[in-house]
Amino acid sequence: MRIEQRPEFQIHLQNLKSKEQLYLETIFSVANGHFGVRDSNPLQGNNPNYRGTPGLFINGFYDYYEIQYGEKYTGYPVNDQVINRLCDPRYIRIKIGDEDSSVNYFKVDTVDKNMDMQTGMLHEIFSVTTPQGKIFNLIVESFASVEAANVYGIKYGIVPINFDDEVEVIKVHDYVNQKTSSTVSDVRVNESQGHLQLDFLDGYEQPSYLLTTYKSQQGSLLTFNGSGPKLTYFKDENNHWGYHATYFGKKGTQKEFEFLFSIGAVYPLVNAQMYADQYLVKLNEDIKNTSFKSELMASAQVWQTFWLHSDVEIDGDPEVQLSLRFNLFELYQSAGKDSHTSIPAKGLSGNGYGGHYFWDTEIFMLPFFIYTNPELAKKILMYRYETLSVAEQQSTQFGFKGGAMYPWRSINGVEASAYWPAGTAQIHIDADIAYAIEQYYEVTGDDDFLDNYGYEIIVETARFYMEWGNFAKINDQRRFVINRVTGPDEYSAVVDNNYFTNKMVKFNFRMVQKYAKRFENTELSKRLGLSPKELNRIKEAADLMYLPFDNEKKVKLQDQNFKQMNKLDLSKIDNNDFPLLLHYHPLMLYRSQVNKQADTILADVLFPSGYSEDELMRDFDFYEPITTHDSSLSQAVFAIAAARVGKQDQSYNFFSQAIQTDILNSHHNTANGIHAGSLGAAWEGVFYGFAGVINNAGTFTMNPKLPARWNSVKFRIFLYDSEYIFTIYEHEVHVSLLSGTGTTITIAGAKCDLDNESPEQVVKY
Ligand code: IFM
C-alpha cells in the first residue's frame, strides 16, 4: 500500500508558531489509546542535563500516592491516582569514538518534524553535535500502532556529517520511572511519581521486563526486538539486557536500526507475576516475524478507515481545516479501545490531571465517536459500567442507602479529587454519564447496551440524586431541590440548585421513566428492586424539579443565589492575571458573578428544544460577558450557542479559538498534554453549531448556518444501521445514504426519506 502524502494531513514543525520543547513533546506525541509516547529528545534517557518531560504512559496504569491534607475530614479521598510515567522508548544511547551520549552532553538540534496524520507516522531529523565537535544526523521515524494495540515502532537512521569513526548504538531500557526536568509550576499538573519496580525477566531472546506498582498493585509487561547492521542481543556494563551494534561510521553513509516494542495490558499484580510467561509469549508474537514497515502499513490502513468515516472536510478555511484534523487525530489517538479504559483529559500525551478521566469524555468527546465510530463509543461507555460497583460503594460510603456516586475524577473509579468544592461536589457527573448513554442509544438503537448495561447505570445514578436531593417548598410551591453542589463552572462552588445540574438530573429521572415499561418484570428490574412506588417518586421529582429563573431579566439563573452576587468587572483585570484560578483565592471568585466556563449555556446547548430563540439570546447575552473561558471546554459551547441564535461572526470566532486550543497553545499549558475535551468540543462546534444538528427523541434535524468564509463542509455519520454523507453548501445540503436501510431525517424543515432505491437528495435552504 502506498499512501500519497497530502499537505492537508501534515502537522509540520515549520507551520507551528511555538517551537518550545515541552509543547512540541505534546503536539508530536504518538498514541493509540492503550499507550502514548511523548516526543522527547531521543538521546535524553534519564540524563538530567536534558530539558523535557519525556515518558511512556499506559492508559489505566497508575499508582497511588497519599494525599497530604492540612486538615483531613471524614470521607476525603485518601489516595490520589497518578498515571505512571514510564521509561521513554524513544531513548537511544550513541557512542562516537570515545564520547558517550549517556555521559557526555551531546547537543541535539531539531531540524525537522512532521506528523503524517494519514498514517500516524512521526518523521524527525535531528542534528547532533558531540562535545568534541563531531556532527551527525539522527533521523527518527516512530508510530503507535492503531492496528495492534501493543505495538510501538521506532526506527533510527544515523548519518555522520563531518567524521569517520567508530559508532556504537545501544538500546537498553534499564529504568522504570522516567526522570523529567520540567520547571512547570501549575496546580493542574501533578508531578508525583508512583512507586514502580522493573524486573528483567531472563530466559527470553529479547529484553523483557515486568513493571509493577507498589501501592496500586498493578503489573504490565514490556518487550522489544530490534534489527539493523551488526545488531546483537547483549548485556551492558550494568548487566542489563538490550541491543547494540558497533560499526565504523563513514561520512555521509546512513545506517538504520529499527525496534518494535510490545507493551502489555494492565493486570492485577498477582496475575502479571504469575502469568508473565504466557503474557510474554503473546506479546512476542505481535512483534515476531514482522518489521517496522509492515506494522506501520497495517496501522496506516486503520488510520485510512478512520479518516474515511470520521474526516470533516472544510472548503475555504485551510488553517481551521488542519486544526480540526489534528483534533480528530488526537481524539482517536487518545481513546481507550479495550472497554476497560476511557479517555484521559490530557489524552496519553502528558500527565496533566494525573491521567484522570472526567466528564470531558461523556459530554465533549463521546458525541464524535457515537456518530462516527459507534463501536468504539460503546467501549468507552463500558468503562463506566465496569466501575459501576465502585460508584455504588462510594454512594453507600457517603452515607446513602443506595445509588451510584461516580467520581469527579479518577482512573480506577475511586474518587481522586483532593479539592472537593471543585471536585467531588460536581455531582452532575452522574447525569452526564446517563445523558451520554441516552445519546448513544438514540443514535445506535443498541438494545444490547441499554438492556445489559445502560439502564442499570441510569437507574443507579437517578437513585443517587433521589438521595442527595429532597422535596421542599420554594415560594410556597413544592419542588425537588438539589443543594450544595458545584455545577460545571468552577468559579462558583457548593451552590444551591445549579440550573445545569438540576436540568441534567431531571433528564436522568425522565430516562428512568422512559424505559420503565420496557424493563417491567424483567430480570434486571427484579435485580434492581425497582418498584412502582420508587418509579412514582422519581417521576414526581422530575415533574417538580426546581430550575432557577430570573423573572425580571428573563434568564435562566446559574444557581438559586447567582443574582445576589456582584459582577466581576473583567475589563479591569490585567491580561496576565488570567486564568483567574492561578491568581485569586477561590472564595474571591465564588462570591462573584464570573464564570470559568459555560454552565447554564451548556444546558441550553444540550437541551435545544423547548426554548424560543429570544430566550436563548437573553441567556447568551447575560452569560457571555461574565465568562472568562479559563477552561478550554468553554469556547466551543459558546460557539454552538452563538450559531443557534444567529450570531454567526461571534460563533466563528469562538469556534476558531476553541479548535486551535492546542495547535496555538492558547491556554499556555499544552506542554502538560493536549486538551482532549476541547478537541471533541470543536467537532461538536461543527456538528451542533454550523451544521445545526439536533437529535432529540428519535428525530434527527439539521438547520445549517455555515460560517461566511466556508464554501462547504462535508462529513459522514452513522444513524442506526445506516451511514450518511452530508455536504453542506451556503444554501444547499447534499445528502446520500451510503449503507444501511435509511431512516427519516429532516433538513431545513424538509423530510428526507432516503433508502436504497433513492439514496440521494438535495435540499435547498
Ligand atoms: O473537567 C474539566 C473541568 O470542567 C474544568 N477543569 C478541567 C477539567 C479537566 O479537563
Short mmCIF file of C-alpha atoms and ligand atoms in Angstrom, two decimals, residues 345 353 358-360 364 408 426 488 490 596-597 631-633 677, ligand 1:
data_model
loop_
_atom_site.label_atom_id
_atom_site.label_comp_id
_atom_site.label_asym_id
_atom_site.label_seq_id
_atom_site.Cartn_x
_atom_site.Cartn_y
_atom_site.Cartn_z
CA ALA A 345 -8.46 14.62 29.96
CA TYR A 353 -4.52 15.98 35.66
CA PHE A 358 -13.51 13.39 33.84
CA TRP A 359 -16.92 14.30 32.39
CA ASP A 360 -14.90 15.61 29.44
CA PHE A 364 -17.36 16.61 24.97
CA TRP A 408 -15.48 13.55 39.56
CA GLN A 426 -19.60 18.25 40.83
CA PRO A 488 -19.61 22.87 35.54
CA GLU A 490 -15.58 26.01 38.64
CA LYS A 596 -14.75 29.99 34.23
CA GLN A 597 -16.71 28.09 31.59
CA SER A 631 -11.47 26.34 30.90
CA SER A 632 -10.73 25.05 27.41
CA LEU A 633 -14.16 23.41 27.42
CA GLY A 677 -12.28 17.62 25.83
O1 IFM B 1 -13.40 18.59 33.51
C1 IFM B 1 -12.66 19.77 33.37
C2 IFM B 1 -13.38 20.85 34.14
O2 IFM B 1 -14.66 21.09 33.62
C3 IFM B 1 -12.57 22.12 34.08
N1 IFM B 1 -11.28 21.89 34.65
C4 IFM B 1 -10.53 20.87 33.94
C5 IFM B 1 -11.28 19.55 33.89
C6 IFM B 1 -10.50 18.52 33.07
O3 IFM B 1 -10.42 18.91 31.74
#
